[in-house]
Amino acid sequence: MKRLISCGFIAVALMRASSASAAGRTSYSPYEQATVEEVLHARHVQVAVAPEGKVVEGIDVVPLEVFEKRDPVPGFVNIFHATSRVYVIERQVLQRPGTPYDQAVVDETERNLRNLAQLSLVICIPVEGSDSSHVRLLVITKDVWSLRLAQDLLAGAYGVEEYSMEASETNLAGTQQVVLGRFVYLPQSYTLGVQFFSPRVEGRWLTLGANANIEINRSSGKPEGSYGSVGASRPLFSTSTAWSAGLSTNWVDDIARRYVNAAVANYDAPATPANDRIPYEYRRRTFVETAAVTRSYGNEHKTDLSFGGEMNLRVYRDAIDLSGYDPVAVQQFNSAVLPVSDTRVGPFLQLRHYENRFASLLDADTLALQENYRLGLDAWARTYPVLRALGSSRDFIGTYAALQYSEQLGDGLVRGSVELMNEFQTGQNQADNRISDASVDASLRIMTPRFGIGRLVFDSSVYNRYRNYSNELNFLGGDTRLRGYPTSFFSGKDFVVANVEYRSRSIEILSCQIGGALFYDVGSAFNGFDHLRPYDSAGFGIRALFPQLDRVVFRVDVGFPLTRPLPSDAPGDPAIPPIAVVFAFRQAFPI
């Protein structure tokens, strides 16, 4: 009885302590509540009531081990990994000693800490100080196992379509620096890579990251390409941060292949009577250099003004000798499949206006852990003139605009968005003055409040690329949209897709969180809405969260295609297995 009374007092005190930011905050999960109770009891402290405005006399960081007493693993196992050092957590705390307690600043601290991949559970609580006018901030974090072997597998009836494995140390010497080695298997190639990331450089608000990967052809055993990136940035780490800047370099030099049923897809030209079976692959070389500076204004309503420049080089060509194929088929293949080579160099100016309020939800994209979602208006406007005088292959003025609005729906969420892109090309001749690329993308996400033992998640998107000079294509099917069909089975410049998924609440089994899912997917990718023919699939899945390893769910989805596509929708590869199984991390369509 005494323990029940203690739990009730803690719960009430926590709700009262966070009343200043009650809008958007949900109650703690049983897993989180048990953690709070244990830490408060161990430290002999109580939650402060009405802490807002009281002087913060100190910050107490409690980094929990990966495996605690409640976990079915011996405690000595913890010696084989690094726990985040106290100063590493403490330097992320925006609330400073000697200042008045501000729940909004504490909430922002929680969001920043939850963005760190090394932490699964993050809770910040005001506790009673030395007298009635003082409080202390208790920061509870739980590390995930830093020595990791992460794996993703996408397989169907015809074999393995993709397998990836990353061996990493995500908390080097307790500093949350990441080093990893990468292996990616595809039916025609495999990739070996390395990566480094530092969220803070010598304690400064400066992030640094680099990765490099080499792709090797499985048949020849020789390298056939590479890709990677290098970047450094000073982020907008708090509401009061005025300036940020970033510099990045990205490159890709490889063979792009479309895989269907664990093999390279084939292209069959409509203009030729025979099945041409041209392999769906091409050589791509891209190089992108970007530099940007941002000035941020406001508090509750934020406005960010960014300016910078970008150099974007794109080269696409046939990957193999196509002289043995019908010239008409080759011409159609190049026209339908190859993106258009382009060189873009120019400045850009961007304006973003958004609200600085958030919802804290449970059992949304993860299980039993708080998740933060931005609410209200989020609007973007960007213009980017591309100029031959700077080395571009053509002159055009690009514009991008996006509008998103999100609102809490009980302990659920509703979010709608629309994006518009236009690139107006200019030239010496009147015929050259035209819209070369343009698209519109509208989406709607509804995450119902939790009812009974779960919630429904509805997500839909309509994308129309009504000008397509660049010859960009979209693909559907596989581990995300249209589960049950082979990966990238449907292709086209346009797509329509909708997903409905029932996600159960989690139950705790041996300190791990387990949930289930039922789903129905419908949609298609196509060229022009007069060719729209929707296809659907259904299935079930299992979700698991291991707080000792990650805050991202592991999922297994079993999908069944309900509609058999016409050969014209998948030329060259119309075969569809009756079932598809996916093993992966993250939800199929995270928000």
Coordinates of C-alpha atoms in Angstrom, one line a residue, residues 86-542:
V86 CA 28.3 13.0 -17.0
Y87 CA 29.9 16.1 -18.6
V88 CA 28.8 14.9 -22.0
I89 CA 25.2 14.9 -20.9
E90 CA 25.6 18.1 -18.8
R91 CA 26.9 20.2 -21.6
Q92 CA 23.6 19.5 -23.6
V93 CA 21.5 21.0 -20.7
L94 CA 20.3 24.5 -21.7
Q95 CA 18.9 25.3 -18.2
R96 CA 21.9 26.6 -16.2
P97 CA 22.5 26.8 -12.4
G98 CA 21.7 30.2 -10.9
T99 CA 18.9 31.0 -13.4
P100 CA 15.1 30.8 -12.9
Y101 CA 13.6 27.4 -13.7
D102 CA 12.0 27.5 -17.1
Q103 CA 10.0 24.5 -18.2
A104 CA 10.2 25.5 -21.9
V105 CA 14.0 25.4 -21.7
V106 CA 13.9 22.1 -19.9
D107 CA 11.6 20.7 -22.6
E108 CA 14.0 21.8 -25.3
T109 CA 16.8 20.1 -23.4
E110 CA 14.9 16.9 -23.5
R111 CA 14.3 17.2 -27.2
N112 CA 18.0 17.8 -27.8
L113 CA 19.0 14.8 -25.8
R114 CA 16.5 12.6 -27.5
N115 CA 18.1 13.5 -30.8
L116 CA 21.3 11.8 -29.6
A117 CA 21.4 8.3 -31.0
Q118 CA 23.3 6.9 -27.9
L119 CA 20.4 7.7 -25.6
S120 CA 17.1 5.8 -25.5
L121 CA 15.3 7.1 -22.4
V122 CA 15.5 10.8 -21.5
I123 CA 13.6 12.4 -18.6
C124 CA 14.2 15.8 -17.0
I125 CA 12.5 16.5 -13.7
P126 CA 12.6 19.4 -11.2
V127 CA 13.3 18.2 -7.7
E128 CA 13.1 20.0 -4.4
G129 CA 16.2 22.2 -3.5
S130 CA 17.7 23.3 -0.3
D131 CA 14.7 25.6 0.5
S132 CA 11.3 26.6 -0.9
S133 CA 12.8 29.1 -3.3
H134 CA 15.3 26.7 -5.0
V135 CA 15.0 23.6 -7.1
R136 CA 17.5 21.2 -8.7
L137 CA 17.2 19.7 -12.2
L138 CA 17.4 15.9 -12.3
V139 CA 18.4 14.6 -15.8
I140 CA 17.9 10.9 -16.2
T141 CA 19.3 9.2 -19.3
K142 CA 19.7 5.6 -20.3
D143 CA 22.5 4.6 -22.7
V144 CA 22.0 2.1 -25.4
W145 CA 24.6 -0.6 -25.9
S146 CA 27.4 1.2 -27.6
L147 CA 29.1 -1.8 -29.3
R148 CA 26.5 -2.6 -31.9
L149 CA 25.9 -4.9 -34.8
A150 CA 22.9 -3.4 -36.6
Q151 CA 21.3 -5.4 -39.5
D152 CA 18.6 -4.9 -42.0
L153 CA 17.2 -7.6 -44.3
L154 CA 14.8 -7.4 -47.2
A155 CA 14.0 -10.8 -48.7
G156 CA 11.2 -12.4 -50.7
A157 CA 10.4 -15.6 -52.4
Y158 CA 13.1 -15.1 -55.0
G159 CA 15.9 -14.4 -52.5
V160 CA 17.6 -11.6 -50.6
E161 CA 17.0 -8.2 -52.2
E162 CA 19.1 -6.2 -49.8
Y163 CA 21.1 -6.9 -46.6
S164 CA 23.0 -4.4 -44.6
M165 CA 25.2 -4.7 -41.5
E166 CA 26.9 -2.0 -39.5
A167 CA 29.4 -2.7 -36.7
S168 CA 29.8 0.4 -34.7
E169 CA 31.0 2.0 -31.4
T170 CA 28.4 4.7 -30.9
N171 CA 29.9 6.1 -27.7
L172 CA 33.7 6.2 -28.1
A173 CA 35.2 6.6 -24.7
G174 CA 31.9 7.8 -23.4
T175 CA 31.9 11.0 -25.6
Q176 CA 29.1 9.9 -27.9
Q177 CA 31.4 10.0 -30.9
V178 CA 30.5 7.4 -33.5
V179 CA 32.8 5.1 -35.5
L180 CA 31.4 2.3 -37.7
G181 CA 32.1 -0.1 -40.5
R182 CA 29.5 -0.9 -43.0
F183 CA 28.6 -3.8 -45.3
V184 CA 25.8 -3.7 -47.8
Y185 CA 24.8 -6.7 -50.0
L186 CA 22.8 -6.2 -53.2
P187 CA 22.2 -8.9 -55.8
Q188 CA 24.9 -7.5 -58.2
S189 CA 27.3 -5.8 -55.8
Y190 CA 28.4 -5.3 -52.2
T191 CA 29.6 -2.2 -50.4
L192 CA 32.3 -1.7 -47.7
G193 CA 32.4 1.6 -45.9
V194 CA 33.5 3.5 -42.8
Q195 CA 31.9 6.5 -41.0
F196 CA 32.8 8.9 -38.2
F197 CA 30.5 11.4 -36.4
S198 CA 31.1 13.8 -33.5
P199 CA 28.1 15.7 -32.1
R200 CA 30.4 18.1 -30.3
V201 CA 34.0 19.1 -31.2
E202 CA 36.0 20.0 -28.1
G203 CA 32.8 20.9 -26.2
R204 CA 31.8 23.4 -28.8
W205 CA 28.4 23.4 -30.6
L206 CA 30.0 22.1 -33.7
T207 CA 29.2 18.8 -35.4
L208 CA 31.5 16.9 -37.7
G209 CA 30.8 13.9 -39.8
A210 CA 32.4 11.9 -42.6
N211 CA 31.8 8.7 -44.4
A212 CA 33.3 6.9 -47.4
N213 CA 32.1 3.7 -49.1
I214 CA 33.4 1.6 -52.0
E215 CA 31.1 -0.6 -54.1
I216 CA 32.5 -3.9 -55.5
N217 CA 30.9 -5.9 -58.4
R218 CA 30.1 -9.4 -57.2
S219 CA 30.8 -11.1 -60.5
S220 CA 34.2 -9.5 -61.3
G221 CA 35.4 -8.8 -57.7
K222 CA 36.5 -5.3 -58.9
P223 CA 35.5 -1.9 -57.6
E224 CA 32.7 -0.3 -59.6
G225 CA 32.0 2.8 -57.7
S226 CA 32.0 4.8 -54.5
Y227 CA 30.0 7.3 -52.5
G228 CA 30.4 9.4 -49.3
S229 CA 30.2 12.7 -47.6
V230 CA 32.0 15.2 -45.4
G231 CA 30.3 17.9 -43.4
A232 CA 30.6 20.3 -40.5
S233 CA 27.9 22.5 -39.0
R234 CA 27.0 24.7 -36.1
P235 CA 23.3 24.0 -35.5
L236 CA 20.5 26.0 -34.0
F237 CA 20.8 24.2 -30.7
S238 CA 18.3 26.3 -28.8
T239 CA 15.5 28.8 -29.3
S240 CA 17.8 31.6 -28.3
T241 CA 20.6 30.7 -30.8
A242 CA 20.9 33.4 -33.4
W243 CA 23.3 32.1 -35.9
S244 CA 24.1 28.7 -37.5
A245 CA 26.2 27.7 -40.4
G246 CA 27.1 24.5 -42.4
L247 CA 29.4 23.2 -45.1
S248 CA 29.0 19.8 -46.8
T249 CA 30.3 17.8 -49.7
N250 CA 28.6 14.7 -51.1
W251 CA 29.6 12.5 -54.0
V252 CA 28.2 9.4 -55.7
D253 CA 30.1 7.6 -58.5
D254 CA 28.5 4.2 -59.0
I255 CA 26.1 2.1 -61.1
A256 CA 22.5 2.6 -60.3
R257 CA 20.4 -0.5 -60.6
R258 CA 16.7 -1.2 -60.1
Y259 CA 16.2 -4.5 -58.4
V260 CA 12.9 -6.5 -58.6
N261 CA 12.6 -10.1 -57.2
A262 CA 16.2 -10.1 -56.1
A263 CA 17.5 -9.5 -59.7
V264 CA 18.2 -6.5 -61.9
A265 CA 14.9 -5.5 -63.6
N266 CA 14.6 -5.5 -67.3
Y267 CA 13.3 -2.8 -69.6
D268 CA 11.0 -3.7 -72.5
A269 CA 10.5 -0.9 -75.0
P270 CA 6.9 -0.4 -76.0
A271 CA 7.9 0.5 -79.6
T272 CA 9.5 -2.9 -80.4
P273 CA 7.6 -6.2 -80.7
A274 CA 10.2 -8.4 -78.9
N275 CA 11.0 -8.4 -75.2
D276 CA 14.2 -6.4 -75.3
R277 CA 15.2 -7.2 -71.7
I278 CA 17.6 -4.3 -71.4
P279 CA 19.1 -4.3 -67.9
Y280 CA 17.7 -1.5 -65.8
E281 CA 21.1 0.1 -64.8
Y282 CA 23.1 3.1 -65.6
R283 CA 26.3 4.9 -64.5
R284 CA 25.7 8.0 -62.3
R285 CA 28.2 10.5 -61.1
T286 CA 27.1 13.4 -58.8
F287 CA 29.0 15.9 -56.8
V288 CA 27.3 18.4 -54.5
E289 CA 29.0 21.1 -52.5
T290 CA 26.8 23.3 -50.2
A291 CA 27.6 26.2 -47.9
A292 CA 24.9 28.0 -45.9
V293 CA 24.5 30.6 -43.1
T294 CA 21.2 31.0 -41.1
R295 CA 20.0 33.9 -38.9
S296 CA 17.2 33.0 -36.6
Y297 CA 14.7 35.4 -35.1
G298 CA 11.9 35.1 -32.6
N299 CA 10.9 32.9 -29.7
E300 CA 7.4 31.4 -29.7
H301 CA 7.1 32.1 -33.5
K302 CA 10.5 31.6 -35.2
T303 CA 11.7 33.0 -38.5
D304 CA 15.0 31.6 -40.0
L305 CA 16.6 33.4 -42.9
S306 CA 19.2 31.3 -44.7
F307 CA 21.5 32.2 -47.6
G308 CA 24.3 30.4 -49.3
G309 CA 25.4 28.6 -52.4
E310 CA 25.4 25.2 -54.1
M311 CA 27.4 23.5 -56.8
N312 CA 25.6 20.4 -58.1
L313 CA 27.2 18.3 -60.9
R314 CA 25.2 15.4 -62.3
V315 CA 26.3 13.0 -65.1
Y316 CA 24.4 9.9 -66.3
R317 CA 25.2 7.5 -69.0
D318 CA 24.8 3.8 -70.0
A319 CA 26.6 1.4 -67.7
I320 CA 27.0 -1.4 -70.3
D321 CA 27.5 -1.6 -74.1
L322 CA 24.0 -1.6 -75.6
S323 CA 25.1 -1.9 -79.3
G324 CA 23.6 -5.5 -79.4
Y325 CA 20.1 -4.3 -78.7
D326 CA 17.5 -2.8 -81.1
P327 CA 18.5 0.9 -81.5
V328 CA 14.9 2.0 -81.2
A329 CA 14.7 0.1 -77.8
V330 CA 17.9 1.7 -76.7
Q331 CA 16.6 5.1 -77.5
Q332 CA 13.4 4.5 -75.6
F333 CA 15.4 3.1 -72.7
N334 CA 17.6 6.1 -72.5
S335 CA 14.6 8.4 -72.8
A336 CA 12.6 6.6 -70.1
V337 CA 15.2 5.5 -67.6
L338 CA 18.3 7.8 -67.7
P339 CA 18.1 11.0 -65.7
V340 CA 19.3 14.1 -67.6
S341 CA 22.9 15.2 -67.0
D342 CA 23.0 18.7 -65.6
T343 CA 25.4 21.2 -63.9
R344 CA 23.9 23.6 -61.4
V345 CA 25.9 26.4 -59.8
G346 CA 24.3 29.3 -58.0
P347 CA 23.3 31.1 -54.8
F348 CA 20.1 30.5 -52.8
L349 CA 17.9 32.4 -50.4
Q350 CA 15.5 30.7 -48.0
L351 CA 12.9 31.8 -45.5
R352 CA 11.3 29.6 -42.9
H353 CA 8.6 30.5 -40.4
Y354 CA 7.4 28.0 -37.8
E355 CA 5.9 27.7 -34.3
N356 CA 8.0 26.7 -31.4
R357 CA 5.6 24.3 -29.7
F358 CA 5.7 20.5 -29.5
A359 CA 3.6 17.5 -28.6
S360 CA 5.1 14.7 -26.5
L361 CA 3.5 11.3 -27.5
L362 CA 3.9 7.7 -26.7
D363 CA 3.6 4.6 -29.0
A364 CA 3.8 6.7 -32.1
D365 CA 6.9 5.8 -34.1
T366 CA 8.6 4.0 -31.2
L367 CA 7.3 2.1 -28.2
A368 CA 7.0 3.3 -24.5
L369 CA 9.4 6.2 -25.0
Q370 CA 8.5 9.9 -25.2
E371 CA 8.6 11.3 -28.8
N372 CA 8.5 15.0 -29.7
Y373 CA 6.6 16.4 -32.7
R374 CA 6.5 20.0 -33.8
L375 CA 3.0 21.5 -33.8
G376 CA 1.4 24.4 -35.6
L377 CA 2.5 26.2 -38.8
D378 CA 5.8 25.4 -40.6
A379 CA 6.2 27.3 -43.8
W380 CA 9.2 27.4 -46.2
A381 CA 10.1 29.5 -49.2
R382 CA 13.3 29.2 -51.3
T383 CA 14.6 30.7 -54.5
Y384 CA 17.8 29.6 -56.3
P385 CA 18.9 31.2 -59.5
V386 CA 21.2 28.9 -61.5
L387 CA 23.5 30.7 -63.9
R388 CA 25.7 29.8 -66.9
A389 CA 28.0 32.7 -65.9
L390 CA 28.9 30.6 -62.8
G391 CA 29.5 27.4 -64.8
S392 CA 26.0 25.9 -65.0
S393 CA 24.9 24.1 -68.1
R394 CA 21.8 26.3 -68.4
D395 CA 20.1 29.4 -66.9
F396 CA 17.0 29.0 -64.8
I397 CA 15.3 30.3 -61.7
G398 CA 14.1 27.7 -59.2
T399 CA 11.5 28.2 -56.5
Y400 CA 10.4 25.9 -53.7
A401 CA 7.5 26.5 -51.3
A402 CA 6.1 24.2 -48.6
L403 CA 3.4 24.6 -46.0
Q404 CA 2.8 22.2 -43.2
Y405 CA 0.4 22.3 -40.3
S406 CA 0.3 19.9 -37.3
E407 CA -2.0 19.7 -34.4
Q408 CA -2.4 17.4 -31.4
L409 CA -5.4 15.1 -31.5
G410 CA -5.7 14.0 -27.9
D411 CA -2.6 11.9 -27.5
G412 CA -2.5 11.6 -31.3
L413 CA -1.6 13.9 -34.1
V414 CA -2.9 15.2 -37.4
R415 CA -0.5 16.7 -39.9
G416 CA -1.1 18.0 -43.5
S417 CA 1.4 19.4 -45.9
V418 CA 1.9 20.6 -49.5
E419 CA 5.1 21.2 -51.4
L420 CA 5.5 23.1 -54.7
M421 CA 8.6 23.2 -56.9
N422 CA 9.1 25.2 -60.1
E423 CA 12.2 25.7 -62.3
F424 CA 11.7 28.4 -65.0
Q425 CA 14.4 28.1 -67.7
T426 CA 15.5 31.1 -69.6
G427 CA 17.4 31.4 -72.9
Q428 CA 18.1 33.5 -75.9
N429 CA 15.3 32.0 -77.9
Q430 CA 11.6 32.5 -76.9
A431 CA 11.1 28.7 -77.1
D432 CA 13.8 28.2 -74.4
N433 CA 11.7 30.3 -71.9
R434 CA 9.7 27.5 -70.3
I435 CA 9.0 25.7 -67.0
S436 CA 11.5 22.7 -67.3
D437 CA 10.8 21.0 -63.9
A438 CA 7.8 21.3 -61.7
S439 CA 6.1 19.2 -59.1
V440 CA 3.4 19.3 -56.4
D441 CA 3.3 16.9 -53.4
A442 CA 0.4 16.8 -50.9
S443 CA 0.3 14.5 -47.9
L444 CA -1.9 13.9 -44.8
R445 CA -1.1 12.0 -41.7
I446 CA -3.6 11.1 -39.0
M447 CA -2.5 9.4 -35.8
T448 CA -5.6 8.7 -33.7
P449 CA -5.6 8.9 -29.9
R450 CA -4.8 5.6 -28.3
F451 CA -7.9 3.6 -27.7
G452 CA -8.1 0.2 -26.0
I453 CA -4.8 -1.4 -26.7
G454 CA -3.5 0.7 -29.6
R455 CA -4.0 3.4 -32.2
L456 CA -4.7 3.8 -35.9
V457 CA -2.2 5.6 -38.2
F458 CA -3.3 6.8 -41.6
D459 CA -0.8 8.3 -44.0
S460 CA -1.3 9.3 -47.6
S461 CA 0.6 11.2 -50.3
V462 CA -0.1 12.4 -53.9
Y463 CA 2.9 13.4 -56.0
N464 CA 2.7 14.9 -59.5
R465 CA 5.8 15.9 -61.4
Y466 CA 4.0 17.7 -64.2
R467 CA 7.2 19.0 -65.8
N468 CA 10.1 16.5 -65.9
Y469 CA 13.1 17.8 -67.8
S470 CA 15.4 16.0 -65.4
N471 CA 13.6 12.7 -66.1
E472 CA 13.3 11.8 -62.4
L473 CA 11.4 8.7 -61.4
N474 CA 9.8 7.4 -58.2
F475 CA 9.6 3.8 -57.1
L476 CA 7.1 2.0 -54.9
G477 CA 7.0 -1.5 -53.4
G478 CA 9.0 -3.4 -50.8
D479 CA 9.8 -2.5 -47.3
T480 CA 7.9 0.8 -47.0
R481 CA 5.0 1.7 -49.2
L482 CA 3.1 -1.2 -50.8
R483 CA 4.5 -3.9 -48.7
G484 CA 3.9 -7.3 -50.1
Y485 CA 5.1 -6.4 -53.6
P486 CA 8.8 -6.7 -54.6
T487 CA 11.1 -3.7 -53.9
S488 CA 10.8 -0.9 -56.5
F489 CA 8.2 -2.9 -58.5
F490 CA 6.3 0.1 -59.6
S491 CA 8.0 3.1 -61.2
G492 CA 6.9 6.5 -62.6
K493 CA 7.3 10.2 -62.4
D494 CA 4.0 10.4 -60.4
F495 CA 2.6 8.3 -57.5
V496 CA -0.4 8.0 -55.2
V497 CA -0.2 6.0 -52.0
A498 CA -2.1 5.5 -48.8
N499 CA -1.4 3.4 -45.8
V500 CA -3.6 2.4 -42.8
E501 CA -1.9 0.7 -39.9
Y502 CA -3.1 -0.5 -36.6
R503 CA -0.3 -0.2 -34.0
S504 CA -0.8 -1.9 -30.6
R505 CA 0.4 -0.5 -27.3
S506 CA 3.5 -2.2 -26.1
I507 CA 3.8 -4.8 -23.4
E508 CA 6.9 -5.4 -21.4
I509 CA 8.6 -8.8 -21.7
L510 CA 11.9 -9.2 -19.9
S511 CA 12.3 -5.3 -19.9
C512 CA 11.8 -5.2 -23.7
Q513 CA 8.8 -3.6 -25.3
I514 CA 6.8 -5.7 -27.8
G515 CA 3.9 -4.6 -30.0
G516 CA 2.0 -5.7 -33.1
A517 CA 0.7 -4.2 -36.3
L518 CA -2.0 -4.8 -38.9
F519 CA -1.7 -2.9 -42.2
Y520 CA -3.4 -2.2 -45.5
D521 CA -1.5 -0.4 -48.3
V522 CA -2.8 1.0 -51.6
G523 CA -1.2 3.0 -54.4
S524 CA 0.9 3.0 -57.5
A525 CA 3.7 4.8 -59.4
F526 CA 2.9 5.8 -63.0
N527 CA 3.5 8.3 -65.8
G528 CA 0.5 10.6 -66.0
F529 CA -2.7 10.3 -64.1
D530 CA -4.5 8.7 -67.1
H531 CA -2.3 5.7 -66.4
L532 CA -3.2 5.5 -62.7
R533 CA -4.2 2.0 -61.6
P534 CA -4.1 1.4 -57.8
Y535 CA -2.8 -1.8 -56.3
D536 CA -3.2 -2.9 -52.8
S537 CA -1.7 -5.2 -50.2
A538 CA -2.3 -6.2 -46.6
G539 CA -0.5 -8.0 -43.8
F540 CA 0.7 -8.0 -40.2
G541 CA 3.8 -7.3 -38.3
I542 CA 5.7 -7.4 -35.0

